[in-house]
GROMACS .gro file of C-alpha atoms in nm:
model
  412
    1MET     CA    1   0.305   1.907  -1.967
    2SER     CA    2   0.038   2.158  -1.875
    3GLN     CA    3  -0.006   2.217  -1.503
    4LYS     CA    4  -0.335   2.331  -1.348
    5THR     CA    5  -0.257   2.621  -1.119
    6HIS     CA    6  -0.522   2.536  -0.860
    7HIS     CA    7  -0.353   2.207  -0.781
    8SER     CA    8  -0.116   2.161  -0.491
    9PRO     CA    9   0.263   2.179  -0.542
   10TRP     CA   10   0.420   1.904  -0.748
   11ILE     CA   11   0.743   1.716  -0.677
   12ALA     CA   12   0.982   1.606  -0.953
   13TYR     CA   13   1.120   1.263  -0.858
   14VAL     CA   14   1.415   1.189  -1.086
   15VAL     CA   15   1.531   0.831  -1.146
   16PRO     CA   16   1.823   0.722  -1.370
   17PHE     CA   17   1.664   0.391  -1.470
   18ASP     CA   18   1.353   0.239  -1.623
   19PHE     CA   19   1.033   0.283  -1.426
   20PRO     CA   20   0.839   0.091  -1.304
   21GLU     CA   21   1.058  -0.201  -1.417
   22GLY     CA   22   1.366  -0.077  -1.230
   23GLY     CA   23   1.375  -0.345  -0.961
   24ALA     CA   24   1.417  -0.254  -0.594
   25GLY     CA   25   1.505   0.105  -0.685
   26ALA     CA   26   1.176   0.155  -0.868
   27ARG     CA   27   0.983   0.008  -0.575
   28ARG     CA   28   1.167   0.243  -0.338
   29VAL     CA   29   1.071   0.546  -0.548
   30LEU     CA   30   0.711   0.433  -0.583
   31GLY     CA   31   0.678   0.392  -0.205
   32ASN     CA   32   0.813   0.741  -0.140
   33ALA     CA   33   0.595   0.889  -0.414
   34GLN     CA   34   0.290   0.726  -0.257
   35SER     CA   35   0.391   0.875   0.080
   36LEU     CA   36   0.404   1.221  -0.077
   37VAL     CA   37   0.067   1.173  -0.246
   38ALA     CA   38  -0.084   1.055   0.082
   39ALA     CA   39   0.037   1.384   0.232
   40GLY     CA   40  -0.129   1.585  -0.045
   41TYR     CA   41   0.150   1.647  -0.296
   42ARG     CA   42   0.148   1.553  -0.662
   43VAL     CA   43   0.450   1.366  -0.796
   44THR     CA   44   0.594   1.333  -1.144
   45ILE     CA   45   0.849   1.053  -1.172
   46ILE     CA   46   1.099   1.152  -1.441
   47SER     CA   47   1.263   0.838  -1.573
   48ALA     CA   48   1.572   0.798  -1.789
   49GLN     CA   49   1.413   0.529  -2.001
   50ILE     CA   50   1.342   0.558  -2.372
   51ASP     CA   51   0.967   0.561  -2.424
   52ARG     CA   52   0.786   0.582  -2.755
   53SER     CA   53   0.495   0.768  -2.597
   54GLY     CA   54   0.712   1.081  -2.583
   55GLY     CA   55   0.832   1.306  -2.306
   56ASP     CA   56   0.499   1.443  -2.182
   57ALA     CA   57   0.396   1.337  -1.834
   58ARG     CA   58   0.118   1.079  -1.837
   59PRO     CA   59  -0.093   0.939  -1.552
   60PHE     CA   60   0.060   0.640  -1.375
   61ALA     CA   61  -0.125   0.608  -1.043
   62PRO     CA   62  -0.345   0.834  -0.829
   63GLY     CA   63  -0.151   1.156  -0.779
   64ILE     CA   64   0.152   1.020  -0.968
   65SER     CA   65   0.248   1.074  -1.331
   66LEU     CA   66   0.541   0.944  -1.532
   67ALA     CA   67   0.764   1.112  -1.787
   68SER     CA   68   1.053   0.964  -1.986
   69THR     CA   69   1.358   1.161  -2.098
   70GLY     CA   70   1.546   0.898  -2.298
   71GLU     CA   71   1.871   0.955  -2.109
   72ARG     CA   72   1.956   0.585  -2.139
   73ASP     CA   73   2.033   0.593  -2.510
   74ALA     CA   74   2.393   0.469  -2.495
   75GLU     CA   75   2.340   0.116  -2.364
   76HIS     CA   76   2.428  -0.034  -2.704
   77LEU     CA   77   2.747   0.167  -2.751
   78PRO     CA   78   3.104   0.047  -2.687
   79ARG     CA   79   3.226   0.099  -2.331
   80ALA     CA   80   3.435   0.411  -2.405
   81LEU     CA   81   3.148   0.587  -2.581
   82LYS     CA   82   2.904   0.476  -2.314
   83ARG     CA   83   3.124   0.630  -2.043
   84ALA     CA   84   3.159   0.952  -2.240
   85ARG     CA   85   2.780   0.975  -2.273
   86TYR     CA   86   2.742   0.898  -1.902
   87ILE     CA   87   2.930   1.216  -1.811
   88PHE     CA   88   2.649   1.424  -1.960
   89THR     CA   89   2.362   1.214  -1.826
   90GLY     CA   90   2.097   1.427  -1.663
   91SER     CA   91   2.099   1.712  -1.915
   92ARG     CA   92   1.772   1.601  -2.076
   93THR     CA   93   1.611   1.570  -1.733
   94ARG     CA   94   1.734   1.920  -1.644
   95ASP     CA   95   1.585   2.058  -1.967
   96TRP     CA   96   1.255   1.872  -1.912
   97ILE     CA   97   1.214   2.030  -1.569
   98ALA     CA   98   1.321   2.373  -1.696
   99ARG     CA   99   1.050   2.358  -1.967
  100ALA     CA  100   0.767   2.276  -1.725
  101PRO     CA  101   0.509   2.560  -1.724
  102THR     CA  102   0.502   2.546  -1.345
  103PRO     CA  103   0.835   2.470  -1.174
  104PRO     CA  104   0.831   2.187  -0.922
  105ALA     CA  105   0.817   2.274  -0.554
  106ALA     CA  106   1.116   2.043  -0.508
  107ILE     CA  107   1.333   1.796  -0.698
  108ILE     CA  108   1.418   1.461  -0.541
  109LEU     CA  109   1.698   1.269  -0.710
  110TYR     CA  110   1.728   0.896  -0.657
  111SER     CA  111   2.085   0.780  -0.727
  112GLY     CA  112   2.228   0.931  -1.045
  113TYR     CA  113   2.520   1.062  -0.844
  114SER     CA  114   2.769   1.311  -0.989
  115PRO     CA  115   2.643   1.344  -1.351
  116TYR     CA  116   2.283   1.416  -1.248
  117LEU     CA  117   2.391   1.635  -0.956
  118LEU     CA  118   2.616   1.844  -1.177
  119GLN     CA  119   2.332   1.893  -1.427
  120LEU     CA  120   2.054   1.965  -1.178
  121THR     CA  121   2.220   2.166  -0.901
  122GLY     CA  122   2.286   2.485  -1.099
  123MET     CA  123   1.939   2.494  -1.253
  124ALA     CA  124   1.776   2.430  -0.913
  125ARG     CA  125   1.980   2.711  -0.752
  126ARG     CA  126   1.898   2.961  -1.028
  127ARG     CA  127   1.527   2.886  -1.004
  128ASN     CA  128   1.522   2.856  -0.623
  129ILE     CA  129   1.400   2.494  -0.634
  130PRO     CA  130   1.506   2.283  -0.333
  131LEU     CA  131   1.710   1.980  -0.443
  132ILE     CA  132   1.696   1.667  -0.226
  133PHE     CA  133   1.888   1.343  -0.267
  134ASP     CA  134   1.734   1.001  -0.197
  135ALA     CA  135   2.035   0.816  -0.050
  136VAL     CA  136   2.000   0.438  -0.047
  137GLU     CA  137   2.354   0.298  -0.070
  138TRP     CA  138   2.722   0.375  -0.054
  139TYR     CA  139   2.918   0.137  -0.271
  140THR     CA  140   3.287   0.084  -0.213
  141ALA     CA  141   3.565  -0.138  -0.347
  142SER     CA  142   3.710  -0.428  -0.154
  143SER     CA  143   4.059  -0.281  -0.195
  144THR     CA  144   4.232   0.049  -0.268
  145ALA     CA  145   4.347  -0.089  -0.602
  146GLY     CA  146   3.991  -0.177  -0.690
  147PHE     CA  147   3.877   0.174  -0.607
  148LEU     CA  148   4.153   0.337  -0.809
  149LYS     CA  149   4.054   0.135  -1.116
  150SER     CA  150   3.683   0.227  -1.099
  151PRO     CA  151   3.570   0.567  -1.233
  152TYR     CA  152   3.219   0.471  -1.122
  153LEU     CA  153   3.333   0.456  -0.759
  154TRP     CA  154   3.516   0.788  -0.796
  155ASN     CA  155   3.187   0.936  -0.911
  156ILE     CA  156   3.007   0.795  -0.606
  157GLU     CA  157   3.266   0.928  -0.360
  158LEU     CA  158   3.254   1.273  -0.520
  159ALA     CA  159   2.876   1.275  -0.494
  160MET     CA  160   2.848   1.140  -0.139
  161ARG     CA  161   3.125   1.349   0.016
  162VAL     CA  162   3.121   1.673  -0.184
  163LEU     CA  163   2.812   1.728  -0.400
  164ILE     CA  164   2.529   1.595  -0.183
  165PRO     CA  165   2.633   1.797   0.127
  166ARG     CA  166   2.574   2.110  -0.084
  167LEU     CA  167   2.207   2.021  -0.141
  168ASP     CA  168   1.904   2.117   0.066
  169GLY     CA  169   1.815   1.779   0.214
  170VAL     CA  170   1.841   1.401   0.207
  171VAL     CA  171   1.595   1.114   0.228
  172ALA     CA  172   1.810   0.844   0.391
  173ILE     CA  173   1.728   0.475   0.375
  174SER     CA  174   1.933   0.395   0.688
  175SER     CA  175   2.046   0.552   1.015
  176TYR     CA  176   2.405   0.535   0.886
  177LEU     CA  177   2.329   0.768   0.597
  178ALA     CA  178   2.090   0.980   0.804
  179ASP     CA  179   2.353   1.040   1.072
  180TYR     CA  180   2.623   1.114   0.815
  181TYR     CA  181   2.423   1.387   0.643
  182ARG     CA  182   2.284   1.534   0.963
  183ARG     CA  183   2.643   1.581   1.076
  184ARG     CA  184   2.704   1.762   0.748
  185GLY     CA  185   2.422   2.003   0.835
  186LEU     CA  186   2.149   1.884   0.599
  187ALA     CA  187   1.779   1.838   0.667
  188VAL     CA  188   1.720   1.462   0.674
  189ALA     CA  189   1.426   1.221   0.678
  190GLN     CA  190   1.508   0.857   0.751
  191VAL     CA  191   1.272   0.638   0.549
  192PRO     CA  192   1.324   0.263   0.497
  193PRO     CA  193   1.199   0.092   0.179
  194THR     CA  194   0.821   0.125   0.186
  195LEU     CA  195   0.529  -0.021  -0.004
  196ASP     CA  196   0.152  -0.040  -0.005
  197VAL     CA  197   0.118  -0.316   0.254
  198SER     CA  198  -0.261  -0.322   0.228
  199ALA     CA  199  -0.233  -0.409  -0.143
  200LEU     CA  200  -0.049  -0.734  -0.066
  201GLU     CA  201  -0.246  -1.038   0.040
  202PRO     CA  202  -0.053  -1.227   0.311
  203VAL     CA  203  -0.067  -1.590   0.410
  204LEU     CA  204  -0.119  -1.590   0.786
  205GLU     CA  205  -0.156  -1.963   0.850
  206ASN     CA  206   0.109  -2.231   0.808
  207ARG     CA  207   0.019  -2.456   0.513
  208SER     CA  208   0.304  -2.701   0.479
  209ALA     CA  209   0.196  -2.963   0.226
  210ASP     CA  210   0.472  -3.219   0.275
  211GLY     CA  211   0.597  -3.144   0.626
  212ARG     CA  212   0.920  -2.985   0.504
  213LEU     CA  213   1.036  -2.642   0.618
  214ARG     CA  214   0.995  -2.412   0.318
  215LEU     CA  215   1.256  -2.142   0.263
  216SER     CA  216   1.268  -1.884  -0.015
  217TYR     CA  217   1.547  -1.678  -0.158
  218CYS     CA  218   1.495  -1.411  -0.426
  219GLY     CA  219   1.784  -1.190  -0.534
  220SER     CA  220   2.148  -1.186  -0.636
  221ALA     CA  221   2.367  -1.470  -0.514
  222SER     CA  222   2.673  -1.255  -0.448
  223ASN     CA  223   2.493  -0.979  -0.258
  224ASP     CA  224   2.319  -1.213  -0.018
  225LEU     CA  225   2.577  -1.487   0.048
  226LEU     CA  226   2.362  -1.755  -0.111
  227ASP     CA  227   2.660  -1.987  -0.095
  228THR     CA  228   2.653  -1.970   0.285
  229VAL     CA  229   2.286  -2.065   0.283
  230VAL     CA  230   2.346  -2.356   0.046
  231THR     CA  231   2.651  -2.473   0.245
  232ALA     CA  232   2.447  -2.479   0.566
  233LEU     CA  233   2.169  -2.675   0.394
  234MET     CA  234   2.412  -2.931   0.255
  235ARG     CA  235   2.549  -2.989   0.604
  236LEU     CA  236   2.209  -3.013   0.766
  237ASP     CA  237   1.984  -3.176   0.507
  238PRO     CA  238   2.175  -3.284   0.193
  239ASP     CA  239   1.887  -3.500   0.066
  240GLY     CA  240   1.621  -3.233   0.109
  241ALA     CA  241   1.412  -3.458   0.333
  242ARG     CA  242   1.336  -3.184   0.588
  243ILE     CA  243   1.395  -2.852   0.410
  244ARG     CA  244   1.304  -2.713   0.069
  245LEU     CA  245   1.475  -2.395  -0.057
  246ASP     CA  246   1.314  -2.210  -0.349
  247ILE     CA  247   1.573  -1.996  -0.529
  248ALA     CA  248   1.469  -1.719  -0.770
  249GLY     CA  249   1.714  -1.495  -0.954
  250PRO     CA  250   2.033  -1.695  -1.008
  251THR     CA  251   2.050  -1.937  -1.300
  252ALA     CA  252   2.111  -2.309  -1.255
  253GLU     CA  253   2.467  -2.259  -1.378
  254GLU     CA  254   2.526  -1.990  -1.117
  255VAL     CA  255   2.385  -2.204  -0.838
  256LEU     CA  256   2.586  -2.512  -0.937
  257GLY     CA  257   2.894  -2.292  -0.948
  258LEU     CA  258   2.864  -2.204  -0.579
  259PRO     CA  259   3.151  -2.345  -0.368
  260GLY     CA  260   2.899  -2.510  -0.138
  261LEU     CA  261   2.789  -2.735  -0.425
  262HIS     CA  262   3.138  -2.834  -0.535
  263GLY     CA  263   3.126  -3.186  -0.674
  264HIS     CA  264   2.753  -3.177  -0.754
  265ASP     CA  265   2.670  -3.242  -1.119
  266ALA     CA  266   2.301  -3.181  -1.063
  267VAL     CA  267   2.095  -2.957  -0.841
  268PRO     CA  268   2.041  -3.129  -0.502
  269PRO     CA  269   1.683  -3.242  -0.430
  270GLY     CA  270   1.633  -2.984  -0.154
  271LEU     CA  271   1.678  -2.692  -0.396
  272THR     CA  272   1.411  -2.576  -0.638
  273LEU     CA  273   1.541  -2.331  -0.897
  274HIS     CA  274   1.313  -2.078  -1.064
  275GLY     CA  275   1.575  -1.876  -1.253
  276ARG     CA  276   1.497  -1.521  -1.355
  277VAL     CA  277   1.142  -1.431  -1.253
  278THR     CA  278   0.912  -1.131  -1.259
  279HIS     CA  279   0.847  -0.938  -0.942
  280GLU     CA  280   0.498  -1.089  -0.929
  281GLN     CA  281   0.647  -1.438  -0.942
  282SER     CA  282   0.897  -1.358  -0.667
  283VAL     CA  283   0.608  -1.232  -0.453
  284ALA     CA  284   0.427  -1.564  -0.499
  285ILE     CA  285   0.741  -1.761  -0.409
  286THR     CA  286   0.798  -1.553  -0.097
  287ARG     CA  287   0.436  -1.573   0.011
  288ALA     CA  288   0.438  -1.954  -0.006
  289ALA     CA  289   0.748  -1.993   0.214
  290ASP     CA  290   0.774  -2.041   0.590
  291PHE     CA  291   1.077  -1.810   0.594
  292THR     CA  292   1.264  -1.580   0.359
  293ILE     CA  293   1.637  -1.636   0.408
  294PHE     CA  294   1.937  -1.421   0.322
  295LEU     CA  295   2.266  -1.320   0.484
  296ARG     CA  296   2.497  -1.026   0.425
  297ARG     CA  297   2.849  -0.933   0.522
  298ILE     CA  298   2.874  -0.643   0.764
  299ASN     CA  299   3.050  -0.365   0.577
  300ARG     CA  300   2.979  -0.012   0.459
  301VAL     CA  301   2.761  -0.133   0.175
  302SER     CA  302   2.528  -0.340   0.394
  303THR     CA  303   2.533  -0.082   0.676
  304ALA     CA  304   2.445   0.213   0.455
  305GLY     CA  305   2.176   0.026   0.262
  306PHE     CA  306   1.860  -0.153   0.371
  307PRO     CA  307   1.730  -0.480   0.219
  308THR     CA  308   1.407  -0.409   0.032
  309LYS     CA  309   1.319  -0.778   0.044
  310PHE     CA  310   1.293  -0.765   0.423
  311GLY     CA  311   0.987  -0.541   0.440
  312GLU     CA  312   0.833  -0.706   0.135
  313SER     CA  313   0.861  -1.048   0.297
  314LEU     CA  314   0.704  -0.932   0.623
  315SER     CA  315   0.421  -0.769   0.425
  316LEU     CA  316   0.338  -1.110   0.278
  317GLY     CA  317   0.331  -1.264   0.625
  318THR     CA  318   0.658  -1.447   0.569
  319PRO     CA  319   0.907  -1.423   0.860
  320VAL     CA  320   1.275  -1.367   0.782
  321ILE     CA  321   1.592  -1.553   0.875
  322THR     CA  322   1.894  -1.322   0.847
  323ASN     CA  323   2.183  -1.168   1.034
  324LEU     CA  324   2.158  -0.812   1.164
  325THR     CA  325   2.287  -0.556   0.916
  326SER     CA  326   2.178  -0.196   0.857
  327ASP     CA  327   1.884  -0.114   1.090
  328LEU     CA  328   1.731  -0.463   1.094
  329ALA     CA  329   1.772  -0.485   1.472
  330GLU     CA  330   1.497  -0.223   1.501
  331HIS     CA  331   1.249  -0.439   1.310
  332LEU     CA  332   1.349  -0.806   1.347
  333ASP     CA  333   1.243  -0.958   1.679
  334ASP     CA  334   1.404  -1.299   1.721
  335GLY     CA  335   1.144  -1.572   1.765
  336VAL     CA  336   0.858  -1.329   1.703
  337ASN     CA  337   0.864  -1.221   1.337
  338GLY     CA  338   1.174  -1.410   1.227
  339LEU     CA  339   1.497  -1.566   1.346
  340VAL     CA  340   1.825  -1.382   1.395
  341CYS     CA  341   2.141  -1.554   1.277
  342PRO     CA  342   2.435  -1.438   1.493
  343SER     CA  343   2.672  -1.421   1.197
  344HIS     CA  344   2.705  -1.515   0.830
  345ASP     CA  345   2.892  -1.834   0.920
  346PRO     CA  346   2.741  -2.156   0.774
  347GLY     CA  347   2.765  -2.330   1.113
  348ASP     CA  348   2.565  -2.056   1.286
  349LEU     CA  349   2.306  -2.067   1.010
  350ALA     CA  350   2.277  -2.447   1.037
  351ASN     CA  351   2.201  -2.404   1.409
  352ILE     CA  352   1.930  -2.149   1.330
  353LEU     CA  353   1.776  -2.383   1.073
  354GLU     CA  354   1.775  -2.663   1.330
  355ARG     CA  355   1.582  -2.429   1.556
  356ALA     CA  356   1.338  -2.345   1.277
  357LEU     CA  357   1.275  -2.716   1.225
  358THR     CA  358   1.150  -2.744   1.584
  359LEU     CA  359   0.872  -2.489   1.533
  360ASP     CA  360   0.523  -2.635   1.512
  361PRO     CA  361   0.248  -2.505   1.278
  362ALA     CA  362   0.091  -2.290   1.550
  363GLN     CA  363   0.423  -2.120   1.620
  364LEU     CA  364   0.488  -2.064   1.251
  365SER     CA  365   0.140  -1.912   1.208
  366ALA     CA  366   0.198  -1.681   1.504
  367MET     CA  367   0.522  -1.564   1.344
  368ARG     CA  368   0.342  -1.498   1.016
  369ARG     CA  369   0.088  -1.274   1.190
  370ALA     CA  370   0.365  -1.090   1.374
  371ALA     CA  371   0.555  -1.041   1.049
  372ARG     CA  372   0.253  -0.880   0.885
  373ALA     CA  373   0.193  -0.658   1.189
  374THR     CA  374   0.553  -0.535   1.174
  375ALA     CA  375   0.516  -0.452   0.806
  376GLU     CA  376   0.200  -0.253   0.871
  377ALA     CA  377   0.367  -0.058   1.152
  378ASP     CA  378   0.711  -0.001   0.997
  379PHE     CA  379   0.705  -0.035   0.619
  380ASP     CA  380   0.371   0.094   0.490
  381TYR     CA  381   0.411   0.409   0.283
  382LYS     CA  382   0.143   0.592   0.484
  383VAL     CA  383   0.351   0.562   0.802
  384HIS     CA  384   0.629   0.779   0.657
  385SER     CA  385   0.429   1.060   0.495
  386GLU     CA  386   0.477   1.299   0.785
  387ALA     CA  387   0.854   1.247   0.792
  388LEU     CA  388   0.873   1.353   0.427
  389VAL     CA  389   0.642   1.650   0.488
  390ARG     CA  390   0.869   1.768   0.772
  391LEU     CA  391   1.175   1.733   0.549
  392LEU     CA  392   1.014   1.937   0.272
  393ALA     CA  393   0.910   2.203   0.523
  394GLN     CA  394   1.271   2.226   0.646
  395CYS     CA  395   1.372   2.279   0.282
  396ASN     CA  396   1.113   2.562   0.249
  397VAL     CA  397   0.887   2.366   0.017
  398PRO     CA  398   0.524   2.491   0.014
  399GLY     CA  399   0.284   2.274   0.209
  400PRO     CA  400   0.064   2.013   0.039
  401ASP     CA  401  -0.303   2.023  -0.043
  402ARG     CA  402  -0.454   1.774   0.199
  403THR     CA  403  -0.767   1.739  -0.014
  404LEU     CA  404  -0.563   1.528  -0.257
  405MET     CA  405  -0.556   1.254   0.002
  406GLU     CA  406  -0.921   1.189  -0.090
  407ASN     CA  407  -0.906   1.256  -0.463
  408ASP     CA  408  -0.745   1.084  -0.758
  409VAL     CA  409  -0.554   1.376  -0.910
  410HIS     CA  410  -0.292   1.340  -1.184
  411VAL     CA  411  -0.032   1.579  -1.316
  412ARG     CA  412  -0.099   1.624  -1.688
   0.00000   0.00000   0.00000
């Protein structure tokens, strides 16, 4: 873990999951790390995964290195023991940072909530290291009884309302979270999910092979109201003659169990199921579609978060059909880079799909180009570098070395 003293300040980015295989969370962290590197900082992502290569930081990408602390060593234990171990999660990460020959200029914690905050806050205060939280969600129960029965939700409420307001700053994924923590007096940077847009090859021309409207869905059926989408399709095009929906993520059993397919013994012809797929496969499915489609209920969870798949879809030149949750109204221009569904009602969605069916290839191609342009303007990691630099400056973090923007430098 030796640090070369002539290098610019380094940032410890702590994640409580596997990296880079940690799904949308890992992609969020990578985008922010790339923003920091583009500004001239070095970043070490400190992951909770168990890694046989040991705990030393190793190069991962230009300006970014990766270390593993093995915090996630209780996954195989019974629930009671797993919960007991969870209480002390973050101690190995705290010790890893404390052992570094050169202390980080700042620590950014993604998720982790109360256990990590309780482990890191004291050490950061003693060593005068600014501690910043990357806030991307605010889970809640559907009922008071559900909340009272969930220690995990107690932990989140403690973190969001008590522990995080005591930190130095917040990177907020949404205006809801940004406004909340600004009101609590913290320095805040609002940064949506970002990615390297230039690294993704879009499809900018409509290429329908069979004349059907091609829709794609990649994700979790419960989070994105897949049943509403399927119900609308069954009303509008039960035989799949005009619309094809590619579904990645849910299993065939999960899809057939949706209420909208009640009475179906087999998957309807308009649905193509891919099951669990890699991120690379989901990218290919999204790229090939005319539209990505998903809907979400409007509640605290959807308002505080931001759908990672939205910016990813636009980056691939694929417009989006969805209702307006979170800050999507700032990015989704109806009829330009996607179609806005007025609600998550199946009837409203069926009307939007009817409208999509009227679009000719030239219109679809124009929407693809607009989608890509929006991604370049709003979701590329380079666009948000300055916001993170301003946040770090507010937290009294030393400025970056701008020469790193032109050099491939790794923390070793």
